[in-house]
XYZ file of C-alpha atoms in Angstrom:
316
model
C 0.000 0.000 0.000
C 1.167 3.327 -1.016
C 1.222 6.542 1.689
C -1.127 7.599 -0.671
C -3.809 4.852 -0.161
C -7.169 5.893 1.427
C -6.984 3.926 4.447
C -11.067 3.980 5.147
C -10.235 0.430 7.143
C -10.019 1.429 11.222
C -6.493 1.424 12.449
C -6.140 -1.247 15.382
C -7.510 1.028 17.809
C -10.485 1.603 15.214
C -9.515 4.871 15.087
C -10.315 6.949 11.219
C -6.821 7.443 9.319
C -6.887 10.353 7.014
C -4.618 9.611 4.056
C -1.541 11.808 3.392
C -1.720 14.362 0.522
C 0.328 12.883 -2.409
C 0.647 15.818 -4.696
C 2.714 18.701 -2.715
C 3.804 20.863 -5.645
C 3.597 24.406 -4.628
C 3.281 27.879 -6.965
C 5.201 30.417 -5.508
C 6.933 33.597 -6.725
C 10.316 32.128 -5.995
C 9.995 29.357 -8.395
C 12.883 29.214 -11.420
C 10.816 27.773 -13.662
C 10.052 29.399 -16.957
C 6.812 30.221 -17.807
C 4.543 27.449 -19.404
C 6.885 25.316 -18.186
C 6.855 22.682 -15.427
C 8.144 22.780 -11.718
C 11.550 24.121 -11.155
C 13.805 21.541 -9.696
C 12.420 21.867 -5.987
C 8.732 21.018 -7.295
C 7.989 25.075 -7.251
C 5.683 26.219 -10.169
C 5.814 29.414 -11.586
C 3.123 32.040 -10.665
C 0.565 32.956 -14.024
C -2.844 33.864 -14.407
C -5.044 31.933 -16.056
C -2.621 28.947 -16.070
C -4.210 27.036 -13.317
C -7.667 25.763 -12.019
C -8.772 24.672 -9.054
C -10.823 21.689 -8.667
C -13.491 21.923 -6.022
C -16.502 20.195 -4.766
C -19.111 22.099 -3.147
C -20.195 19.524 -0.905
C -16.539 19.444 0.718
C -15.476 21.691 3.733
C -11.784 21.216 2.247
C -12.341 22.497 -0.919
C -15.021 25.007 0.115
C -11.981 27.020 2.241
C -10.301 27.016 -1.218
C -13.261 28.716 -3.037
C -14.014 31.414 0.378
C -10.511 32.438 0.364
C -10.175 32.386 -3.792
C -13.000 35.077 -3.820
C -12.003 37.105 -0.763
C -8.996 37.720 -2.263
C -10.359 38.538 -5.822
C -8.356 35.512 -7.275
C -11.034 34.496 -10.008
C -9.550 36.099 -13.246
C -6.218 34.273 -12.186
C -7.373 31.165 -10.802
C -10.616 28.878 -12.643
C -13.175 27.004 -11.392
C -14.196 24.077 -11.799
C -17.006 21.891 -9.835
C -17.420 18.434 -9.620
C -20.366 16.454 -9.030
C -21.077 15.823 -5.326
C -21.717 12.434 -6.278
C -18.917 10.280 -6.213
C -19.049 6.736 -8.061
C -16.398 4.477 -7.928
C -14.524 5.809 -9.816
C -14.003 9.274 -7.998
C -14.720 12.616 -8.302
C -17.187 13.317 -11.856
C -17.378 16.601 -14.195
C -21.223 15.243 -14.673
C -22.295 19.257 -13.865
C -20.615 20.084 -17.310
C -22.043 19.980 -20.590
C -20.670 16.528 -22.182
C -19.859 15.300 -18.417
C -16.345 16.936 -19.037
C -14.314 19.829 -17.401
C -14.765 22.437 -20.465
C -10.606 23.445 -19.469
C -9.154 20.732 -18.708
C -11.091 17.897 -21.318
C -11.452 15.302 -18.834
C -14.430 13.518 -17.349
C -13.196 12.554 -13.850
C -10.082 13.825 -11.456
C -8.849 10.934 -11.811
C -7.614 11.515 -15.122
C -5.432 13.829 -14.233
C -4.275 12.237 -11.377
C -2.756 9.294 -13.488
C -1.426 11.166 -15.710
C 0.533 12.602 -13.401
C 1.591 9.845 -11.734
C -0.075 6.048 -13.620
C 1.091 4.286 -10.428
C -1.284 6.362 -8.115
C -3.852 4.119 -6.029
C -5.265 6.322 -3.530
C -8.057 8.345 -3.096
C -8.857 11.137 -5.205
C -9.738 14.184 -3.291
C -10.782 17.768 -4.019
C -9.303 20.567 -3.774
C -6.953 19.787 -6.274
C -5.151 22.291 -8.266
C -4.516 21.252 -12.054
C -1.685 22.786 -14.608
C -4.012 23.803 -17.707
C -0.939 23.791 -19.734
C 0.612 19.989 -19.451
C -2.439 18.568 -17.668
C -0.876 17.590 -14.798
C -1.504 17.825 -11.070
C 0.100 20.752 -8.950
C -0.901 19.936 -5.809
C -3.815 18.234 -3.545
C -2.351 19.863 -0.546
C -5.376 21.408 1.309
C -4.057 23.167 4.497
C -0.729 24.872 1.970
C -3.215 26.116 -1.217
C -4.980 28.726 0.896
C -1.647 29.754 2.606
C -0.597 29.890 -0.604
C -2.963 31.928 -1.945
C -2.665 34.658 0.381
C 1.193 34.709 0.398
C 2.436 33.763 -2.963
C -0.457 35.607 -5.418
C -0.118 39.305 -4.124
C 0.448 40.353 -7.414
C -2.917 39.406 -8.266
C -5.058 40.097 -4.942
C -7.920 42.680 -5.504
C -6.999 46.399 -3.456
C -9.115 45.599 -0.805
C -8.204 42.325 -0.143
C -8.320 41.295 3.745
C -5.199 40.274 4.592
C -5.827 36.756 5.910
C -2.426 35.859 7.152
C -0.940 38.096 10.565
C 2.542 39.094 10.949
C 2.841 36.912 13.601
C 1.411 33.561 12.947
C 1.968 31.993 16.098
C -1.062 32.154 17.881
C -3.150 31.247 14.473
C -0.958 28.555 13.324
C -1.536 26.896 17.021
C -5.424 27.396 16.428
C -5.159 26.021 12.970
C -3.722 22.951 14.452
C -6.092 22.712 17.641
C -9.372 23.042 15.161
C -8.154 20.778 12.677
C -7.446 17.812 15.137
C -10.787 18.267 17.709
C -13.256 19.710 15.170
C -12.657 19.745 11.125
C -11.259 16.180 11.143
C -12.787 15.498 14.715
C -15.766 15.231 13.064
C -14.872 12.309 10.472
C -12.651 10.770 13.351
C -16.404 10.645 15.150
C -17.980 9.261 11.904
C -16.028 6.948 10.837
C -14.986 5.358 13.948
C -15.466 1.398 14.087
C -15.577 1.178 18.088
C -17.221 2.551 20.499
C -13.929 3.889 22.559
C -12.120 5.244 19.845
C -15.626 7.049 18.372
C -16.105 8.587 22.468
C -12.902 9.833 22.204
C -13.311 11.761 19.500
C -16.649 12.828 20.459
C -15.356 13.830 23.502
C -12.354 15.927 22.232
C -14.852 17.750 19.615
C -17.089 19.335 22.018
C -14.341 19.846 24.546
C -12.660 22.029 21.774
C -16.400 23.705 20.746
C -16.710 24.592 24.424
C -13.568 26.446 24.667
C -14.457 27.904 21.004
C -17.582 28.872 22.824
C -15.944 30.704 25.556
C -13.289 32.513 23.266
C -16.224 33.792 21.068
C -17.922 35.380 23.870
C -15.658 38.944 23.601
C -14.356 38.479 20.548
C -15.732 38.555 16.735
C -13.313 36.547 15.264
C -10.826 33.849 16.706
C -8.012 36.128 17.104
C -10.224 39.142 17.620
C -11.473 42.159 15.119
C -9.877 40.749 12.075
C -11.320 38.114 9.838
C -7.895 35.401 9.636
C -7.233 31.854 7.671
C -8.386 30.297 10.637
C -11.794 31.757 10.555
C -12.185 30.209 7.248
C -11.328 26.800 8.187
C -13.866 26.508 11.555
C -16.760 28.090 9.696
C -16.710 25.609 6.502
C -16.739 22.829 9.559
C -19.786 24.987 11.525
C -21.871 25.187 8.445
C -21.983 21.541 8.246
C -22.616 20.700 11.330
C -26.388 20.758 12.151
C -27.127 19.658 8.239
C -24.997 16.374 8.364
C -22.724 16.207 11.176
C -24.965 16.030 13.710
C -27.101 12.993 12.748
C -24.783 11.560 10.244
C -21.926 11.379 12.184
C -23.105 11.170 15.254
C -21.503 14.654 16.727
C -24.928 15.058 18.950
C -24.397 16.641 22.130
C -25.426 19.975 21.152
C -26.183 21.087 17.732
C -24.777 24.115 16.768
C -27.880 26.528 17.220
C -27.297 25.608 20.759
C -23.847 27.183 21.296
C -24.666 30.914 21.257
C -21.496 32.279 20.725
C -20.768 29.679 17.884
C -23.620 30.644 16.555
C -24.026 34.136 16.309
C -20.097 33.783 14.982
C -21.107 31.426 12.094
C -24.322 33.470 11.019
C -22.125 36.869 11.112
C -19.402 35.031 8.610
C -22.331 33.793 6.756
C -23.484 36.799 5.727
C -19.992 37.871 4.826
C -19.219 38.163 0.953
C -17.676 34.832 -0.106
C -19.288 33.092 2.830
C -22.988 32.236 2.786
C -22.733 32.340 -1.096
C -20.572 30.124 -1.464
C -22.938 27.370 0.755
C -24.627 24.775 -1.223
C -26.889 22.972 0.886
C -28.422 20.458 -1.553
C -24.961 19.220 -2.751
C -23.330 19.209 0.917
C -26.576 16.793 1.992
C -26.717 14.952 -1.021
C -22.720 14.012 -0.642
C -22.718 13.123 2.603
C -25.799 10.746 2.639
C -25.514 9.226 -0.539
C -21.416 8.500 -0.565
C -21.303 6.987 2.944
C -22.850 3.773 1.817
C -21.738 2.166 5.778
C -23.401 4.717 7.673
C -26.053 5.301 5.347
C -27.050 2.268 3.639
C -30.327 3.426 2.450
C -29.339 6.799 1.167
C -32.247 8.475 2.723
C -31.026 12.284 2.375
C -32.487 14.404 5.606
C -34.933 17.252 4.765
C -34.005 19.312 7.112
C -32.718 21.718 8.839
C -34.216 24.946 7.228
C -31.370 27.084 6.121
C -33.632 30.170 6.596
C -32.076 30.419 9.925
C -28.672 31.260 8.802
C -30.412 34.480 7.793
C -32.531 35.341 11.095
C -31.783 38.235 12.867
């Protein structure tokens, strides 16, 4: 098995192993390569508009931080879009939303495509966001947590005039909340879903709301996590929060308190929701329709809920 492999099977424990990110090109202003060439020598590709799209599901909280912090920064002239369906078949991720059933750009009916032409030998999981070279067809990068980074450090050039600046001076304190959320609540989540015993699926249960409490309690004088100033880490809890009630709750069994019931998480959520970039970027057909017709073990019956009504993101 490669370090690529999705490794759905439980580790001994029956903890949920998420699988490493095989692609970890980067595109960065110091690259040497040429442009409409390939990556420089160190795997660095060269920074052009228009040269590159970005492959996003809506349905995904990973890829949605892509798409939130693409459009707060004014990044759509030099970066496409492109969607795939949220329906998965076994084969992976499907352009079934374009005309044809193929990426108009790129000429390809599934990720996968590209991500064997990049590298035939791959056999892991194909996962959005994924960033694809428009000029040789290959993949950049699949590299989740760096592509945002990157986007705010390494495509300046490019950022609209008012752009927030999502990235502090001092990255300390955000880097260590980064880390916190993403153990206890973005992947806590999955580690809750997709546990196969009943100690290792507490554990994570437990750790998740421990973490929402003290989210809770840091959100009571603040309006953002590190204060007046919308940051990357923002980003990354609220595409996590918007999922919660609609498919985390039920589906994955993260039911101790739905988020409506945190008032400090909420309120926080609903004011980034209403944020440009935010609430319309939220598809809530394709982020229900993903998660309860791909999870065939939790789901078997792919009964999609109704609710809840997303008029409530909007309430005063």
């Amino acid at each position: 098995m490669s370090r690529a492999q999705f490794v759905k099977e439980s580790a001994p424990s029956g903890e949920w192993k998420r699988q490493s990110n095989w692609f970890t090109g980067r595109i960065t202003r110091e690259s040497t390569a040429r442009p409409g060439e390939g990556p420089d020598e160190r795997g660095r590709w060269p920074v052009e508009t228009g040269r590159y799209r970005l492959v996003v599901s809506l349905a995904c909280p990973w890829a949605h931080r892509s798409v939130i912090v693409r459009r707060l920064l004014g990044l759509e002239d030099a970066i496409s879009l492109g969607v795939v369906d949220p329906i998965r078949d076994d084969r992976g991720w499907r352009f079934t939303l374009d005309p044809a059933g193929r990426d108009p750009v790129l000429g390809i009916e599934f990720l996968s495509d590209a991500y064997r032409r990049t590298d035939p030998s791959y056999d892991g999981r194909v996962t959005v966001p994924t960033i694809v070279d428009t000029v040789t067809g290959l993949v950049v990068t699949n590299d989740y947590p760096q592509i945002t980074l990157d986007f705010s450090t390494e495509w300046t050039e490019f950022h609209r005039p008012d752009a927030p600046r999502l990235i502090p001076a001092d990255r300390a304190e955000l880097n260590r909340l980064i880390e916190e959320i993403y153990q206890d609540v973005n992947n806590g989540v999955y580690r809750c879903g997709f546990a196969t015993t009943q100690e290792t699926y507490e554990s994570a249960y437990d750790a998740l709301f421990e973490r929402l409490d003290e989210l809770e309690e840091r959100l009571a004088d603040r309006e953002y996590l590190l204060g007046d100033r919308l940051t990357e880490v923002d980003i990354r809890l609220f595409t996590t929060l918007v999922r919660f009630d609609a498919v985390y709750h039920g589906h994955f069994k993260c039911n101790r308190n739905k988020l409506t019931e945190f008032p400090n998480l909420w309120a926080y959520a609903r004011r980034l929701y209403r944020l440009p970039s935010f609430g319309e970027t939220v598809d809530f057909d394709q982020i229900k329709r993903h998660y309860y017709l791909t999870h065939d073990t939790i789901n078997p019956n792919g009964i999609v809920a109704k609710g809840p009504d997303p008029r409530a993101w909007m309430a005063a």
